[in-house]
């Protein structure tokens, strides 16, 4: 992708020019998907670039690494400062942030513990992942035929690169069929999540979302929505959902860092309608938080130190 706005990437402790951030073709992660990553957003605020829940994302990165037997070779504070350094080096106010920790060159077997662990933090301007129109009026979603992998197949709680082969199959399947995003079911047929988003259902004023035990990524936007709901007095239930719960919902929406909060206006060709009042309220509160204008959740915005 051409990124004329971005000049520099943080790689293994240094800022390197965009074109020099390279790896060998025998990098372990390239062959086996042995990497873990994060997706984080930085927003323009009156106090300068503000990163949404940066420490929480970096903690999840460390947990993902642990689940795949990797030690992140940098402390949380080092990664925190590196994130702001690469944002500043590229003179960006708002951007997407992609930390990646992966097994590098040096081992071709499946016992990878001798391979070096490499760390990069890339940033780039990234608009609404499912489109501005989607945020405003909702998108069309479809349940994919490919299932979400369960707890017996891999470490579901990890955000690992290889796990996204599953999401790619779902996303391509529904996109080729003319839909905007895929919904994946568990092996037991329960609703898990989107290809890169968590999912919420509103019915009779109650906000519902599947629990982590149903094999979802514990999304940081999901957690934020649960906290917003508590603050706004919206009743919440974390509970398993069947496919039919989607069709009879009053409102449906996806949450994720790249996507943000995206209403679903149609699921499996059943109309849900224009974004409803609960979705709108949560979208508005989220927008206030990420623009640095929400006193109660002000601590979710993090800024360069010193
Ligand atoms: N579920 C999956 C499978 C995800 O990939 C993501 C995030 C989420 C849920 C939501 O998690 P969070 O709210 O913490 O972002 N997906 C990435 C993102 O940056 C990659 C999308 C291309 O949004």
mmCIF file of C-alpha atoms and ligand atoms in Angstrom:
data_model
loop_
_atom_site.group_PDB
_atom_site.id
_atom_site.type_symbol
_atom_site.label_atom_id
_atom_site.label_comp_id
_atom_site.label_asym_id
_atom_site.label_seq_id
_atom_site.Cartn_x
_atom_site.Cartn_y
_atom_site.Cartn_z
ATOM 1 C CA UNK A 1 0.000 0.000 0.000
ATOM 2 C CA UNK A 2 1.418 3.407 -0.836
ATOM 3 C CA UNK A 3 1.887 5.422 2.323
ATOM 4 C CA UNK A 4 3.506 8.726 1.395
ATOM 5 C CA UNK A 5 2.710 10.172 4.833
ATOM 6 C CA UNK A 6 4.805 7.628 6.711
ATOM 7 C CA UNK A 7 8.594 7.744 6.711
ATOM 8 C CA UNK A 8 9.693 5.800 9.735
ATOM 9 C CA UNK A 9 9.007 2.517 11.550
ATOM 10 C CA UNK A 10 10.221 1.508 14.996
ATOM 11 C CA UNK A 11 12.046 -1.811 14.631
ATOM 12 C CA UNK A 12 13.964 -3.675 17.338
ATOM 13 C CA UNK A 13 14.679 -0.568 19.344
ATOM 14 C CA UNK A 14 15.411 1.925 16.582
ATOM 15 C CA UNK A 15 13.566 4.223 14.242
ATOM 16 C CA UNK A 16 14.350 3.030 10.728
ATOM 17 C CA UNK A 17 13.321 4.460 7.346
ATOM 18 C CA UNK A 18 10.147 2.900 5.932
ATOM 19 C CA UNK A 19 11.960 1.170 3.061
ATOM 20 C CA UNK A 20 14.546 -0.417 5.356
ATOM 21 C CA UNK A 21 12.151 -2.157 7.739
ATOM 22 C CA UNK A 22 12.818 -5.614 6.255
ATOM 23 C CA UNK A 23 13.091 -9.277 7.250
ATOM 24 C CA UNK A 24 14.604 -12.409 5.687
ATOM 25 C CA UNK A 25 12.297 -14.709 3.680
ATOM 26 C CA UNK A 26 13.089 -17.512 6.137
ATOM 27 C CA UNK A 27 11.578 -15.552 9.008
ATOM 28 C CA UNK A 28 9.767 -18.118 11.180
ATOM 29 C CA UNK A 29 6.577 -16.038 11.418
ATOM 30 C CA UNK A 30 6.302 -15.850 7.632
ATOM 31 C CA UNK A 31 6.133 -19.648 7.439
ATOM 32 C CA UNK A 32 4.054 -20.508 10.484
ATOM 33 C CA UNK A 33 2.186 -17.383 11.597
ATOM 34 C CA UNK A 34 4.201 -17.236 14.802
ATOM 35 C CA UNK A 35 3.621 -13.614 15.675
ATOM 36 C CA UNK A 36 1.379 -11.607 17.969
ATOM 37 C CA UNK A 37 0.145 -8.124 17.329
ATOM 38 C CA UNK A 38 -2.036 -5.228 18.387
ATOM 39 C CA UNK A 39 -4.239 -2.707 16.643
ATOM 40 C CA UNK A 40 -4.397 0.628 18.460
ATOM 41 C CA UNK A 41 -5.684 4.051 17.480
ATOM 42 C CA UNK A 42 -4.226 7.476 18.068
ATOM 43 C CA UNK A 43 -6.643 10.417 17.895
ATOM 44 C CA UNK A 44 -6.079 14.139 17.474
ATOM 45 C CA UNK A 45 -6.977 15.936 20.707
ATOM 46 C CA UNK A 46 -6.461 19.417 22.189
ATOM 47 C CA UNK A 47 -3.505 17.958 24.099
ATOM 48 C CA UNK A 48 -1.885 16.572 20.944
ATOM 49 C CA UNK A 49 -1.913 12.967 19.721
ATOM 50 C CA UNK A 50 -3.811 10.852 22.276
ATOM 51 C CA UNK A 51 -3.597 7.074 22.156
ATOM 52 C CA UNK A 52 -6.688 5.198 23.250
ATOM 53 C CA UNK A 53 -5.970 2.730 26.085
ATOM 54 C CA UNK A 54 -2.364 2.242 24.998
ATOM 55 C CA UNK A 55 -1.255 0.475 28.183
ATOM 56 C CA UNK A 56 -4.191 -1.935 28.005
ATOM 57 C CA UNK A 57 -3.286 -2.810 24.417
ATOM 58 C CA UNK A 58 0.377 -3.313 25.331
ATOM 59 C CA UNK A 59 -0.630 -5.541 28.251
ATOM 60 C CA UNK A 60 -2.730 -7.658 25.888
ATOM 61 C CA UNK A 61 0.289 -7.865 23.551
ATOM 62 C CA UNK A 62 2.342 -9.246 26.432
ATOM 63 C CA UNK A 63 -0.398 -11.753 27.279
ATOM 64 C CA UNK A 64 -0.644 -12.863 23.620
ATOM 65 C CA UNK A 65 3.131 -13.350 23.533
ATOM 66 C CA UNK A 66 3.054 -15.407 26.724
ATOM 67 C CA UNK A 67 0.379 -17.694 25.290
ATOM 68 C CA UNK A 68 2.766 -18.529 22.421
ATOM 69 C CA UNK A 69 5.866 -18.887 24.651
ATOM 70 C CA UNK A 70 7.428 -15.591 23.632
ATOM 71 C CA UNK A 71 9.007 -12.949 25.833
ATOM 72 C CA UNK A 72 8.496 -9.456 24.497
ATOM 73 C CA UNK A 73 12.053 -8.111 24.612
ATOM 74 C CA UNK A 74 10.916 -4.626 25.764
ATOM 75 C CA UNK A 75 9.179 -3.403 28.876
ATOM 76 C CA UNK A 76 5.746 -1.850 28.787
ATOM 77 C CA UNK A 77 7.248 1.604 29.382
ATOM 78 C CA UNK A 78 9.725 1.119 26.545
ATOM 79 C CA UNK A 79 6.935 0.147 24.147
ATOM 80 C CA UNK A 80 4.827 3.055 25.398
ATOM 81 C CA UNK A 81 7.605 5.554 24.672
ATOM 82 C CA UNK A 82 8.484 3.862 21.366
ATOM 83 C CA UNK A 83 4.860 4.259 20.249
ATOM 84 C CA UNK A 84 4.924 8.000 20.848
ATOM 85 C CA UNK A 85 8.393 8.269 19.299
ATOM 86 C CA UNK A 86 7.250 6.729 16.019
ATOM 87 C CA UNK A 87 4.081 8.882 15.970
ATOM 88 C CA UNK A 88 6.184 12.018 16.530
ATOM 89 C CA UNK A 89 8.841 10.977 13.978
ATOM 90 C CA UNK A 90 6.122 10.783 11.340
ATOM 91 C CA UNK A 91 4.482 14.033 12.527
ATOM 92 C CA UNK A 92 1.088 12.306 12.749
ATOM 93 C CA UNK A 93 -1.834 13.632 14.806
ATOM 94 C CA UNK A 94 -4.173 10.698 14.237
ATOM 95 C CA UNK A 95 -3.180 7.230 13.050
ATOM 96 C CA UNK A 96 -3.507 3.492 13.444
ATOM 97 C CA UNK A 97 -0.729 1.814 15.416
ATOM 98 C CA UNK A 98 0.400 -1.742 14.686
ATOM 99 C CA UNK A 99 2.846 -3.322 17.145
ATOM 100 C CA UNK A 100 4.010 -6.779 16.044
ATOM 101 C CA UNK A 101 6.165 -9.237 17.980
ATOM 102 C CA UNK A 102 7.280 -12.199 15.885
ATOM 103 C CA UNK A 103 9.719 -15.043 15.622
ATOM 104 C CA UNK A 104 12.483 -14.062 13.257
ATOM 105 C CA UNK A 105 15.173 -15.810 11.253
ATOM 106 C CA UNK A 106 17.132 -18.715 12.662
ATOM 107 C CA UNK A 107 14.889 -21.737 13.139
ATOM 108 C CA UNK A 108 12.802 -23.647 10.589
ATOM 109 C CA UNK A 109 11.327 -26.329 12.839
ATOM 110 C CA UNK A 110 8.116 -26.183 14.803
ATOM 111 C CA UNK A 111 9.941 -26.018 18.105
ATOM 112 C CA UNK A 112 10.625 -22.326 17.703
ATOM 113 C CA UNK A 113 12.017 -21.252 21.025
ATOM 114 C CA UNK A 114 15.525 -20.690 19.661
ATOM 115 C CA UNK A 115 14.361 -18.238 16.996
ATOM 116 C CA UNK A 116 15.015 -14.594 17.852
ATOM 117 C CA UNK A 117 11.964 -12.524 18.802
ATOM 118 C CA UNK A 118 11.650 -9.288 16.839
ATOM 119 C CA UNK A 119 9.483 -6.283 17.616
ATOM 120 C CA UNK A 120 8.149 -3.578 15.342
ATOM 121 C CA UNK A 121 5.739 -0.681 15.790
ATOM 122 C CA UNK A 122 4.335 0.727 12.577
ATOM 123 C CA UNK A 123 1.906 3.633 12.257
ATOM 124 C CA UNK A 124 -0.146 4.892 9.363
ATOM 125 C CA UNK A 125 -3.210 7.023 8.755
ATOM 126 C CA UNK A 126 -6.185 4.651 8.503
ATOM 127 C CA UNK A 127 -9.728 5.879 7.980
ATOM 128 C CA UNK A 128 -12.903 4.052 9.003
ATOM 129 C CA UNK A 129 -12.175 0.344 8.404
ATOM 130 C CA UNK A 130 -15.762 -0.425 7.358
ATOM 131 C CA UNK A 131 -16.332 3.015 5.819
ATOM 132 C CA UNK A 132 -17.744 6.341 7.052
ATOM 133 C CA UNK A 133 -21.065 5.408 5.482
ATOM 134 C CA UNK A 134 -21.031 2.227 7.569
ATOM 135 C CA UNK A 135 -20.493 4.160 10.809
ATOM 136 C CA UNK A 136 -23.336 6.533 9.889
ATOM 137 C CA UNK A 137 -25.926 4.142 8.449
ATOM 138 C CA UNK A 138 -24.779 0.608 9.202
ATOM 139 C CA UNK A 139 -23.315 -2.233 7.197
ATOM 140 C CA UNK A 140 -24.560 -5.535 5.807
ATOM 141 C CA UNK A 141 -23.228 -8.597 7.639
ATOM 142 C CA UNK A 142 -23.467 -12.289 6.914
ATOM 143 C CA UNK A 143 -22.723 -15.383 8.938
ATOM 144 C CA UNK A 144 -19.761 -17.110 7.292
ATOM 145 C CA UNK A 145 -19.715 -20.842 6.632
ATOM 146 C CA UNK A 146 -16.213 -21.069 8.080
ATOM 147 C CA UNK A 147 -16.268 -21.497 11.871
ATOM 148 C CA UNK A 148 -14.290 -19.623 14.465
ATOM 149 C CA UNK A 149 -11.524 -21.858 15.827
ATOM 150 C CA UNK A 150 -12.228 -23.010 19.371
ATOM 151 C CA UNK A 151 -10.261 -23.241 22.585
ATOM 152 C CA UNK A 152 -9.071 -26.736 21.709
ATOM 153 C CA UNK A 153 -7.493 -25.531 18.441
ATOM 154 C CA UNK A 154 -5.448 -22.561 19.576
ATOM 155 C CA UNK A 155 -5.042 -19.921 22.263
ATOM 156 C CA UNK A 156 -8.220 -17.945 21.548
ATOM 157 C CA UNK A 157 -7.359 -15.150 23.948
ATOM 158 C CA UNK A 158 -4.219 -14.335 21.979
ATOM 159 C CA UNK A 159 -4.155 -11.882 19.107
ATOM 160 C CA UNK A 160 -1.795 -13.978 16.994
ATOM 161 C CA UNK A 161 -1.024 -13.481 13.304
ATOM 162 C CA UNK A 162 -1.667 -17.103 12.275
ATOM 163 C CA UNK A 163 -5.140 -17.041 13.810
ATOM 164 C CA UNK A 164 -6.203 -14.527 11.195
ATOM 165 C CA UNK A 165 -6.139 -17.117 8.393
ATOM 166 C CA UNK A 166 -9.490 -18.149 9.853
ATOM 167 C CA UNK A 167 -10.767 -14.553 9.724
ATOM 168 C CA UNK A 168 -9.467 -14.092 6.177
ATOM 169 C CA UNK A 169 -11.465 -17.091 4.932
ATOM 170 C CA UNK A 170 -14.629 -15.685 6.512
ATOM 171 C CA UNK A 171 -14.033 -12.137 5.258
ATOM 172 C CA UNK A 172 -13.288 -13.182 1.679
ATOM 173 C CA UNK A 173 -16.266 -15.531 1.578
ATOM 174 C CA UNK A 174 -18.811 -12.877 2.568
ATOM 175 C CA UNK A 175 -17.159 -10.039 0.639
ATOM 176 C CA UNK A 176 -17.286 -12.055 -2.576
ATOM 177 C CA UNK A 177 -20.970 -12.682 -1.835
ATOM 178 C CA UNK A 178 -21.548 -8.906 -1.673
ATOM 179 C CA UNK A 179 -21.623 -8.271 2.097
ATOM 180 C CA UNK A 180 -19.469 -5.905 4.143
ATOM 181 C CA UNK A 181 -18.430 -8.068 7.096
ATOM 182 C CA UNK A 182 -18.507 -11.665 8.314
ATOM 183 C CA UNK A 183 -19.937 -13.013 11.561
ATOM 184 C CA UNK A 184 -18.293 -16.195 12.765
ATOM 185 C CA UNK A 185 -19.964 -18.926 14.823
ATOM 186 C CA UNK A 186 -18.291 -21.255 17.289
ATOM 187 C CA UNK A 187 -18.008 -24.996 16.716
ATOM 188 C CA UNK A 188 -21.254 -25.284 18.738
ATOM 189 C CA UNK A 189 -23.058 -22.799 16.500
ATOM 190 C CA UNK A 190 -23.012 -19.900 18.949
ATOM 191 C CA UNK A 191 -22.208 -16.368 17.837
ATOM 192 C CA UNK A 192 -18.518 -15.588 18.375
ATOM 193 C CA UNK A 193 -17.465 -12.358 16.655
ATOM 194 C CA UNK A 194 -16.783 -10.593 13.366
ATOM 195 C CA UNK A 195 -13.659 -11.287 11.317
ATOM 196 C CA UNK A 196 -11.958 -8.413 13.141
ATOM 197 C CA UNK A 197 -14.593 -7.103 15.556
ATOM 198 C CA UNK A 198 -16.656 -8.091 18.593
ATOM 199 C CA UNK A 199 -20.429 -8.073 18.253
ATOM 200 C CA UNK A 200 -23.266 -6.642 20.360
ATOM 201 C CA UNK A 201 -27.017 -7.242 20.279
ATOM 202 C CA UNK A 202 -29.683 -4.929 21.745
ATOM 203 C CA UNK A 203 -33.074 -6.421 22.560
ATOM 204 C CA UNK A 204 -35.782 -4.839 24.725
ATOM 205 C CA UNK A 205 -33.287 -2.247 25.927
ATOM 206 C CA UNK A 206 -30.728 -4.833 27.119
ATOM 207 C CA UNK A 207 -27.241 -4.881 25.616
ATOM 208 C CA UNK A 208 -25.871 -8.397 25.101
ATOM 209 C CA UNK A 209 -22.510 -9.728 23.939
ATOM 210 C CA UNK A 210 -20.872 -13.178 24.008
ATOM 211 C CA UNK A 211 -18.518 -13.970 26.919
ATOM 212 C CA UNK A 212 -14.793 -14.756 26.433
ATOM 213 C CA UNK A 213 -15.536 -18.435 27.079
ATOM 214 C CA UNK A 214 -17.331 -18.486 23.706
ATOM 215 C CA UNK A 215 -13.966 -18.027 22.009
ATOM 216 C CA UNK A 216 -13.735 -14.338 21.249
ATOM 217 C CA UNK A 217 -10.905 -11.871 21.409
ATOM 218 C CA UNK A 218 -11.432 -9.857 24.587
ATOM 219 C CA UNK A 219 -11.702 -6.604 22.709
ATOM 220 C CA UNK A 220 -10.661 -3.378 24.333
ATOM 221 C CA UNK A 221 -13.416 -1.542 22.458
ATOM 222 C CA UNK A 222 -15.830 -4.213 23.729
ATOM 223 C CA UNK A 223 -14.683 -3.542 27.281
ATOM 224 C CA UNK A 224 -15.078 0.182 26.686
ATOM 225 C CA UNK A 225 -18.649 -0.296 25.455
ATOM 226 C CA UNK A 226 -19.479 -2.348 28.566
ATOM 227 C CA UNK A 227 -18.129 0.491 30.723
ATOM 228 C CA UNK A 228 -20.014 3.134 28.728
ATOM 229 C CA UNK A 229 -23.222 1.117 29.146
ATOM 230 C CA UNK A 230 -22.688 0.954 32.925
ATOM 231 C CA UNK A 231 -22.093 4.706 33.038
ATOM 232 C CA UNK A 232 -25.196 5.394 30.934
ATOM 233 C CA UNK A 233 -27.417 3.039 32.932
ATOM 234 C CA UNK A 234 -27.955 0.644 30.022
ATOM 235 C CA UNK A 235 -28.504 -2.927 31.314
ATOM 236 C CA UNK A 236 -25.862 -5.370 30.067
ATOM 237 C CA UNK A 237 -25.742 -9.137 29.851
ATOM 238 C CA UNK A 238 -22.663 -11.125 28.810
ATOM 239 C CA UNK A 239 -24.282 -14.291 27.498
ATOM 240 C CA UNK A 240 -24.049 -16.837 24.708
ATOM 241 C CA UNK A 241 -26.024 -15.847 21.640
ATOM 242 C CA UNK A 242 -27.546 -18.012 18.934
ATOM 243 C CA UNK A 243 -27.668 -17.050 15.279
ATOM 244 C CA UNK A 244 -31.398 -16.371 15.613
ATOM 245 C CA UNK A 245 -30.708 -13.768 18.340
ATOM 246 C CA UNK A 246 -29.073 -11.688 15.605
ATOM 247 C CA UNK A 247 -32.105 -11.780 13.330
ATOM 248 C CA UNK A 248 -34.628 -10.777 16.027
ATOM 249 C CA UNK A 249 -32.414 -8.062 17.536
ATOM 250 C CA UNK A 250 -33.656 -4.474 17.810
ATOM 251 C CA UNK A 251 -30.125 -3.224 17.190
ATOM 252 C CA UNK A 252 -26.806 -4.839 16.293
ATOM 253 C CA UNK A 253 -23.314 -3.427 16.119
ATOM 254 C CA UNK A 254 -19.655 -4.371 15.794
ATOM 255 C CA UNK A 255 -16.840 -2.964 17.929
ATOM 256 C CA UNK A 256 -13.106 -2.898 17.265
ATOM 257 C CA UNK A 257 -10.127 -0.610 17.072
ATOM 258 C CA UNK A 258 -9.984 -0.444 13.290
ATOM 259 C CA UNK A 259 -13.777 -0.508 12.830
ATOM 260 C CA UNK A 260 -14.675 1.550 15.962
ATOM 261 C CA UNK A 261 -18.457 1.248 16.574
ATOM 262 C CA UNK A 262 -20.279 0.139 13.452
ATOM 263 C CA UNK A 263 -24.029 -0.484 13.310
ATOM 264 C CA UNK A 264 -25.236 -3.540 11.402
ATOM 265 C CA UNK A 265 -28.311 -2.655 9.360
ATOM 266 C CA UNK A 266 -28.846 -6.073 7.803
ATOM 267 C CA UNK A 267 -27.846 -9.596 8.857
ATOM 268 C CA UNK A 268 -28.201 -12.619 6.565
ATOM 269 C CA UNK A 269 -30.524 -10.498 4.360
ATOM 270 C CA UNK A 270 -32.861 -9.758 7.285
ATOM 271 C CA UNK A 271 -33.299 -6.006 7.836
ATOM 272 C CA UNK A 272 -32.363 -4.640 11.261
ATOM 273 C CA UNK A 273 -32.721 -1.012 10.218
ATOM 274 C CA UNK A 274 -30.956 2.291 10.665
ATOM 275 C CA UNK A 275 -28.782 2.600 13.798
ATOM 276 C CA UNK A 276 -31.033 2.632 16.881
ATOM 277 C CA UNK A 277 -30.976 4.763 20.047
ATOM 278 C CA UNK A 278 -28.675 2.549 22.140
ATOM 279 C CA UNK A 279 -26.128 2.263 19.325
ATOM 280 C CA UNK A 280 -26.246 6.021 18.752
ATOM 281 C CA UNK A 281 -25.763 6.798 22.458
ATOM 282 C CA UNK A 282 -22.757 4.505 22.675
ATOM 283 C CA UNK A 283 -21.261 5.852 19.444
ATOM 284 C CA UNK A 284 -21.619 9.431 20.736
ATOM 285 C CA UNK A 285 -20.036 8.665 24.090
ATOM 286 C CA UNK A 286 -17.187 6.770 22.397
ATOM 287 C CA UNK A 287 -16.565 9.737 20.078
ATOM 288 C CA UNK A 288 -16.430 12.078 23.090
ATOM 289 C CA UNK A 289 -13.934 9.801 24.855
ATOM 290 C CA UNK A 290 -11.536 9.426 21.916
ATOM 291 C CA UNK A 291 -11.572 13.128 21.177
ATOM 292 C CA UNK A 292 -10.408 13.728 24.766
ATOM 293 C CA UNK A 293 -13.657 15.478 25.804
ATOM 294 C CA UNK A 294 -15.004 12.967 28.353
ATOM 295 C CA UNK A 295 -14.074 13.702 31.965
ATOM 296 C CA UNK A 296 -15.206 10.363 33.390
ATOM 297 C CA UNK A 297 -13.176 8.315 30.900
ATOM 298 C CA UNK A 298 -10.365 10.837 30.432
ATOM 299 C CA UNK A 299 -7.832 8.294 31.728
ATOM 300 C CA UNK A 300 -8.439 6.125 28.634
ATOM 301 C CA UNK A 301 -6.562 8.686 26.544
ATOM 302 C CA UNK A 302 -2.800 8.443 26.993
ATOM 303 C CA UNK A 303 -0.223 10.998 25.936
ATOM 304 C CA UNK A 304 3.530 11.255 25.369
ATOM 305 C CA UNK A 305 5.471 11.330 28.642
ATOM 306 C CA UNK A 306 7.887 14.009 29.758
HETATM 307 N N1 LIG B 1 -12.119 -9.673 17.471
HETATM 308 C C1 LIG B 1 -11.161 -9.843 16.540
HETATM 309 C C2 LIG B 1 -11.023 -11.146 15.867
HETATM 310 C C3 LIG B 1 -10.308 -8.783 16.217
HETATM 311 O O1 LIG B 1 -9.357 -8.953 15.315
HETATM 312 C C4 LIG B 1 -10.475 -7.526 16.854
HETATM 313 C C5 LIG B 1 -9.585 -6.371 16.513
HETATM 314 C C6 LIG B 1 -11.495 -7.400 17.815
HETATM 315 C C7 LIG B 1 -12.289 -8.509 18.102
HETATM 316 C C8 LIG B 1 -11.732 -6.122 18.580
HETATM 317 O O2 LIG B 1 -10.717 -5.912 19.514
HETATM 318 P P1 LIG B 1 -10.296 -4.432 19.968
HETATM 319 O O3 LIG B 1 -11.521 -3.743 20.367
HETATM 320 O O4 LIG B 1 -9.383 -4.652 21.116
HETATM 321 O O5 LIG B 1 -9.625 -3.784 18.810
HETATM 322 N N2 LIG B 1 -9.082 -6.370 15.192
HETATM 323 C C9 LIG B 1 -7.947 -5.564 14.781
HETATM 324 C C10 LIG B 1 -8.189 -4.068 14.987
HETATM 325 O O6 LIG B 1 -7.219 -3.340 15.064
HETATM 326 C C11 LIG B 1 -7.579 -5.858 13.354
HETATM 327 C C12 LIG B 1 -8.583 -5.484 12.325
HETATM 328 C C13 LIG B 1 -8.109 -5.582 10.908
HETATM 329 O O7 LIG B 1 -9.335 -3.629 15.056
#
